[in-house]
Amino acid sequence: MKKEIRIAGFGGQGVVLSGVILGKAAVLYDRKRAIQTQSYGAEARGGGARSEIVISDEDIDYPKVINPDILVAMSQQALDKYVKDLKPKGILIVDSELVKDLPEDYIFSLYRVPASQIASNEFGRIIVANMIMLGFLVSLTEVVSLKALKNSVRESVPKGTEEMNIKAVERGRKIGEVVIK
Amino acid sequence: MSNKVLTGLHFMQGDIACAEGAIAAGCRFFAGYPITPATEIAERMAKRLPEVGGTYAQMEDELGSMAAIIGASWTGTRAMTATSGPGISLMLENIGYAIATETPCVVVNVQRGAPSTGSATLSFQGDILQARRGSHGEYETIALAPSSSQEMFDLTIKAFNLAEKFRTPVFLLADAFIGHMREEVLIPDKSKINIVKRKLPPCKMSLNEYKSSLDENVAPMPIFGHGFKSHVTGSTHNSYGKRDVTNYEALDYEVKLLSKKISKHKREIISVDSEIKDSNVVLISYGTTYRAVREARKMLKRDNINVGSFRLITLWPFPEEEIEDLAKKVKKIIVLENNLGQIVTYIKAAVKGEAEVIFLPPQVLGTLHKPDYIVDKVKEVI
Amino acid sequence: MKIVHPLIKYVRPGFLSTTNCAGCGNGIIAQSILRAVDELEMDIDDFVFVSGIGCAAWIPSPFFNADVLHTTHGRPIAFATGVKLSNPKLRVMVVSGDGDLVAIGGNHFIHAARRNIDLTVICANNGIYGMTGGQVGPTTPSGLKTATTPYGNLERPFDLPNLAKAAGAVYVARWTTYHARQLTKSIKRAVQKKGFSFIEVISQCPVQFGRRTGAGNAVTMMQNYKKNSVSIKKVDKLKENELKGKIIVGEFIDREEPELCEEIAKMRERIG
Ligand SMILES: Cc1ncc(C[n+]2csc(CCOP(=O)(O)OP(=O)(O)O)c2C)c(N)n1
Ligand code: SF4
Ligand SMILES: [Mg+2]
């Protein structure tokens, strides 16, 4: 199975890091293949940030994401820009705080996750919103295993913040479980 | 991080893999100047080199960076620099100096959108011919084109080995795409990494002994600090290394020797990756473009269309004979490059009319070819 | 009895004739360098001489019987930086011209001084581009007519010792070819000094500078160096108008500052 994921938002939300964490989880801990790419330059500096991950059980030839299976939109701008690329019947996950205007008719599954709201209310740290999103994404889609995700998070976040970030992942996972039920 | 060479499985950016490849290859000197999309290599080297007893130098410009690695190489140290378009252009005079003085070193060019300042973060294969002919004069050069993070590691080691063996600068022609992309890199155990050692003269060779070693089979390198009393000069020199700038014979001797040193050992230097079987159509690519070719071939296979792939890992010296052979086996050759046609001119010359050569740039320059675009093109020509 | 020049042992066998014009100051500079090495009783095999492109760059290349790196125009300091950083045990001396070191190579010059890397840089300043035939350079005095300033030089020349000092050099001196003994002494000091040392040698180019600017032949030029030189120790006592047209010679600075290679070695220890 090959899954293409695009995570988009604005600079400072840890969008690129989220992609790297997913890629690492897949390659180092689930022993799958993964490729992560990101947008740079004018686009990134102008506020937008984008990280793309392809995860597969087999060698990945084409490293770019053209039509993602999953789009995580962490800003309105990101949603507006990328929603048209999402595969039919793909999965769209948005931060419900930051993305208010949703397309009216759509043929994909939509999930509204209050990640940044929870991050600031429960963790006092808006920065962990991306971890909540990752927890949710992984419990919903199983693109990587939860164990791999946690290992990867531990390895990737600044020293001393591991536990907080893992808790945020757990929090996201719980939301995901509720949704699935 | 440990002070040693890394081993095991990693999820790494191409630029980082290149730096780790250099460390694994025994590179202990890096001089550079920040430039997107090659900066990550410098940053990694700045961190890693002191850990392994090496030296990182951030120079005042790329002219100085190239100069410094040549100076370092003459002390017997494996040396590298990494840059992109504007920086490579500045380095070219001293790259020629390294060629003329037979100085081993590795020059990484993470190509970006160009000409001029161009687009720093966008990928491109615009400097292919520059690597061949960018510095003034007549010479041969070696250039390798990686197509994955793994190859950023592997081919950096290979670049060092070729540089040391043939006493010449070797280019690693990456691009922004491969430099910034993260994927898995498997670093073998140190004992499994083959490292070619530079040939040094036996202590204090006589002038005549030294002269006899100056042939196209690569002379040993009389590095500094060992009493060799080396005279290293970019001026034309005769067989004693003596400057002789007024005789055509000396010019003829030096230029031919330097060229033959590479061309005579072409078979050993060149590596290509060929999967033709019995297809009539073959896709020729190199670097990141090869990734799109692989995907397209898979898609075509699903439609029961079998096309071959021929990838150039070594761009220079140009695998002329290999292409000539290929042309005799197939009817159509589609050349994919992320530019407006650079290596394709060399391919056409090598094909000698034996097959039809079709050039295919991406729809939008700089982007990877879209696999379905390649598929459509193949279906159109078969 | 056969008389042998005491410095001949430092000259590459088979390379006795120089390419300098008769009367050129480069020969005096070459001798001063070799005499300094000799008087210091150092092994010339511990040195690497690095030069750029120009007449002055041919002072060590190929004549010094040592490791010699004859590089590209303007870049010898950058090449020398690579040599020194990757083998700090080597004594690295750069010998080149004014155009080479401070026009095309000016950026490397100030940055090497700023880094305080242990190099000895000797600039043979003839105030002109000798090798290419007498064009204006960064040290050509204002007003002079050269091949490319047929109506007189409109620009001002660099004051090299003060440039080096401001950029961070730890040892700076200026002499003329008339001051061969003092020059030798200064070179000895510079070689022993840890850090970036710079010596400017005002040197006659009778063929290009002398001929084009009317400065006369080698003898006249050296006599003028003698007449016009003022020791830096006396400068304070002289008025501005008394200093006009004078060449201030002597040691401009001799100070201690952390040297780059030593700092790198300490950093390696620190990070273990
Ligand atoms: C990049 C480059 N530009 C120009 C030249 C031509 N060139 C050779 S020597 C020289 C000037 C040398 O002047 P200087 O350094 O003062 O040395 P001098 O000959 O006066 O001793 C120039 C411009 C060159 N060799 N390389
Ligand atoms: S041109 Fe001037 S500097 Fe050059 S060798 Fe002749 S006299 Fe000396
Ligand atoms: Mg000059």
PDB file of C-alpha atoms in Angstrom, chain B residues 3 29 47 49-51 53-61 63-75 77 93-94 97 101 204 207 222-235 240-243 245, chain C residues 9 12-15 19 43-48 53 57-58 60-63 65-73 75 77-87 90 104 107-109 111-112 114-115 264 267-268 271-272:
ATOM      1  CA  ASN B   3      32.408  10.857  17.161  1.00  0.00           C
ATOM      2  CA  PHE B  29      38.573  19.393   5.480  1.00  0.00           C
ATOM      3  CA  LYS B  47      29.313  20.044  13.334  1.00  0.00           C
ATOM      4  CA  LEU B  49      34.365  17.565  11.245  1.00  0.00           C
ATOM      5  CA  PRO B  50      35.652  18.770  14.627  1.00  0.00           C
ATOM      6  CA  GLU B  51      34.212  15.584  16.152  1.00  0.00           C
ATOM      7  CA  GLY B  53      39.508  15.655  14.147  1.00  0.00           C
ATOM      8  CA  GLY B  54      38.844  17.538  10.920  1.00  0.00           C
ATOM      9  CA  THR B  55      38.488  21.213  10.089  1.00  0.00           C
ATOM     10  CA  TYR B  56      35.605  23.253   8.770  1.00  0.00           C
ATOM     11  CA  ALA B  57      36.349  26.652   7.288  1.00  0.00           C
ATOM     12  CA  GLN B  58      33.709  29.136   6.339  1.00  0.00           C
ATOM     13  CA  MET B  59      35.467  31.261   3.782  1.00  0.00           C
ATOM     14  CA  GLU B  60      34.731  34.794   2.624  1.00  0.00           C
ATOM     15  CA  ASP B  61      33.483  33.547  -0.755  1.00  0.00           C
ATOM     16  CA  LEU B  63      36.672  31.594  -4.810  1.00  0.00           C
ATOM     17  CA  GLY B  64      38.351  31.222  -1.450  1.00  0.00           C
ATOM     18  CA  SER B  65      36.498  27.996  -0.636  1.00  0.00           C
ATOM     19  CA  MET B  66      37.772  26.260  -3.741  1.00  0.00           C
ATOM     20  CA  ALA B  67      41.263  27.646  -3.138  1.00  0.00           C
ATOM     21  CA  ALA B  68      41.279  26.456   0.456  1.00  0.00           C
ATOM     22  CA  ILE B  69      40.288  22.873  -0.360  1.00  0.00           C
ATOM     23  CA  ILE B  70      43.063  22.687  -2.957  1.00  0.00           C
ATOM     24  CA  GLY B  71      45.542  23.957  -0.369  1.00  0.00           C
ATOM     25  CA  ALA B  72      44.261  21.397   2.135  1.00  0.00           C
ATOM     26  CA  SER B  73      44.477  18.601  -0.404  1.00  0.00           C
ATOM     27  CA  TRP B  74      48.162  19.382  -0.958  1.00  0.00           C
ATOM     28  CA  THR B  75      48.815  18.646   2.697  1.00  0.00           C
ATOM     29  CA  THR B  77      43.986  15.816   3.518  1.00  0.00           C
ATOM     30  CA  GLU B  93      38.877  29.303 -12.231  1.00  0.00           C
ATOM     31  CA  ASN B  94      40.235  27.361  -9.298  1.00  0.00           C
ATOM     32  CA  TYR B  97      43.656  25.047 -11.326  1.00  0.00           C
ATOM     33  CA  THR B 101      47.749  20.730 -10.819  1.00  0.00           C
ATOM     34  CA  LYS B 204      62.451  11.779  -1.890  1.00  0.00           C
ATOM     35  CA  LEU B 207      63.885  14.200 -10.475  1.00  0.00           C
ATOM     36  CA  PRO B 222      54.285  14.762  -3.607  1.00  0.00           C
ATOM     37  CA  ILE B 223      52.262  16.335  -0.808  1.00  0.00           C
ATOM     38  CA  PHE B 224      53.605  19.176   1.319  1.00  0.00           C
ATOM     39  CA  GLY B 225      55.624  18.809   4.482  1.00  0.00           C
ATOM     40  CA  HIS B 226      57.535  15.688   3.507  1.00  0.00           C
ATOM     41  CA  GLY B 227      60.611  17.239   1.982  1.00  0.00           C
ATOM     42  CA  PHE B 228      59.486  16.613  -1.584  1.00  0.00           C
ATOM     43  CA  LYS B 229      60.136  20.263  -2.410  1.00  0.00           C
ATOM     44  CA  SER B 230      57.117  20.224  -4.674  1.00  0.00           C
ATOM     45  CA  HIS B 231      56.569  22.983  -7.115  1.00  0.00           C
ATOM     46  CA  VAL B 232      52.870  23.221  -7.804  1.00  0.00           C
ATOM     47  CA  THR B 233      51.814  25.628 -10.507  1.00  0.00           C
ATOM     48  CA  GLY B 234      48.871  26.324 -12.750  1.00  0.00           C
ATOM     49  CA  SER B 235      51.266  27.591 -15.392  1.00  0.00           C
ATOM     50  CA  TYR B 240      59.996  18.113 -14.911  1.00  0.00           C
ATOM     51  CA  GLY B 241      57.207  20.284 -13.545  1.00  0.00           C
ATOM     52  CA  LYS B 242      59.209  23.293 -14.670  1.00  0.00           C
ATOM     53  CA  ARG B 243      57.208  26.241 -15.847  1.00  0.00           C
ATOM     54  CA  VAL B 245      54.873  29.057 -20.862  1.00  0.00           C
TER      55      VAL B 245
ATOM     56  CA  LYS C   9      71.400  26.031  -0.948  1.00  0.00           C
ATOM     57  CA  ARG C  12      65.973  24.911  -6.637  1.00  0.00           C
ATOM     58  CA  PRO C  13      68.692  23.173  -8.637  1.00  0.00           C
ATOM     59  CA  GLY C  14      68.556  24.070 -12.289  1.00  0.00           C
ATOM     60  CA  PHE C  15      66.538  27.232 -11.720  1.00  0.00           C
ATOM     61  CA  THR C  19      62.675  36.020 -14.712  1.00  0.00           C
ATOM     62  CA  ASP C  43      64.434  23.829   7.934  1.00  0.00           C
ATOM     63  CA  ILE C  44      63.088  25.196   4.677  1.00  0.00           C
ATOM     64  CA  ASP C  45      61.249  21.886   4.257  1.00  0.00           C
ATOM     65  CA  ASP C  46      58.950  22.979   7.083  1.00  0.00           C
ATOM     66  CA  PHE C  47      57.795  25.901   4.962  1.00  0.00           C
ATOM     67  CA  VAL C  48      55.191  26.145   2.246  1.00  0.00           C
ATOM     68  CA  ILE C  53      50.026  35.671 -10.180  1.00  0.00           C
ATOM     69  CA  ALA C  57      54.503  35.817  -7.321  1.00  0.00           C
ATOM     70  CA  TRP C  58      57.595  34.521  -9.080  1.00  0.00           C
ATOM     71  CA  PRO C  60      59.336  31.898  -4.566  1.00  0.00           C
ATOM     72  CA  SER C  61      58.042  30.109  -7.653  1.00  0.00           C
ATOM     73  CA  PRO C  62      59.881  28.052  -8.723  1.00  0.00           C
ATOM     74  CA  PHE C  63      63.162  29.319  -7.290  1.00  0.00           C
ATOM     75  CA  ASN C  65      63.840  24.827  -3.142  1.00  0.00           C
ATOM     76  CA  ALA C  66      60.908  24.052  -0.895  1.00  0.00           C
ATOM     77  CA  ASP C  67      57.233  23.218  -1.208  1.00  0.00           C
ATOM     78  CA  VAL C  68      55.869  25.990  -3.394  1.00  0.00           C
ATOM     79  CA  LEU C  69      52.232  26.534  -4.311  1.00  0.00           C
ATOM     80  CA  HIS C  70      51.973  28.980  -7.186  1.00  0.00           C
ATOM     81  CA  THR C  71      48.250  29.650  -7.366  1.00  0.00           C
ATOM     82  CA  THR C  72      45.741  31.790  -9.252  1.00  0.00           C
ATOM     83  CA  HIS C  73      45.579  35.574  -9.395  1.00  0.00           C
ATOM     84  CA  ARG C  75      43.867  33.769  -4.254  1.00  0.00           C
ATOM     85  CA  ILE C  77      45.941  33.731   0.899  1.00  0.00           C
ATOM     86  CA  ALA C  78      42.862  31.539   0.478  1.00  0.00           C
ATOM     87  CA  PHE C  79      44.990  28.608  -0.736  1.00  0.00           C
ATOM     88  CA  ALA C  80      47.392  29.237   2.162  1.00  0.00           C
ATOM     89  CA  THR C  81      44.451  29.201   4.568  1.00  0.00           C
ATOM     90  CA  GLY C  82      43.589  25.676   3.433  1.00  0.00           C
ATOM     91  CA  VAL C  83      47.202  24.543   3.761  1.00  0.00           C
ATOM     92  CA  LYS C  84      47.613  25.992   7.222  1.00  0.00           C
ATOM     93  CA  LEU C  85      44.247  24.846   8.605  1.00  0.00           C
ATOM     94  CA  SER C  86      44.749  21.281   7.475  1.00  0.00           C
ATOM     95  CA  ASN C  87      48.366  21.065   8.642  1.00  0.00           C
ATOM     96  CA  LEU C  90      53.670  23.840   8.402  1.00  0.00           C
ATOM     97  CA  ILE C 104      41.665  41.056  -6.813  1.00  0.00           C
ATOM     98  CA  ASN C 107      38.802  40.242   0.362  1.00  0.00           C
ATOM     99  CA  HIS C 108      40.939  37.229   1.284  1.00  0.00           C
ATOM    100  CA  PHE C 109      43.531  39.606   2.709  1.00  0.00           C
ATOM    101  CA  HIS C 111      39.465  38.171   6.139  1.00  0.00           C
ATOM    102  CA  ALA C 112      42.650  36.236   6.844  1.00  0.00           C
ATOM    103  CA  ARG C 114      40.398  39.143  10.781  1.00  0.00           C
ATOM    104  CA  ARG C 115      40.639  35.408  11.438  1.00  0.00           C
ATOM    105  CA  ILE C 264      40.347  25.182  16.542  1.00  0.00           C
ATOM    106  CA  MET C 267      37.576  23.540  20.345  1.00  0.00           C
ATOM    107  CA  ARG C 268      38.233  19.941  19.260  1.00  0.00           C
ATOM    108  CA  ILE C 271      33.907  18.835  22.299  1.00  0.00           C
ATOM    109  CA  GLY C 272      36.009  15.672  22.777  1.00  0.00           C
TER     110      GLY C 272
END
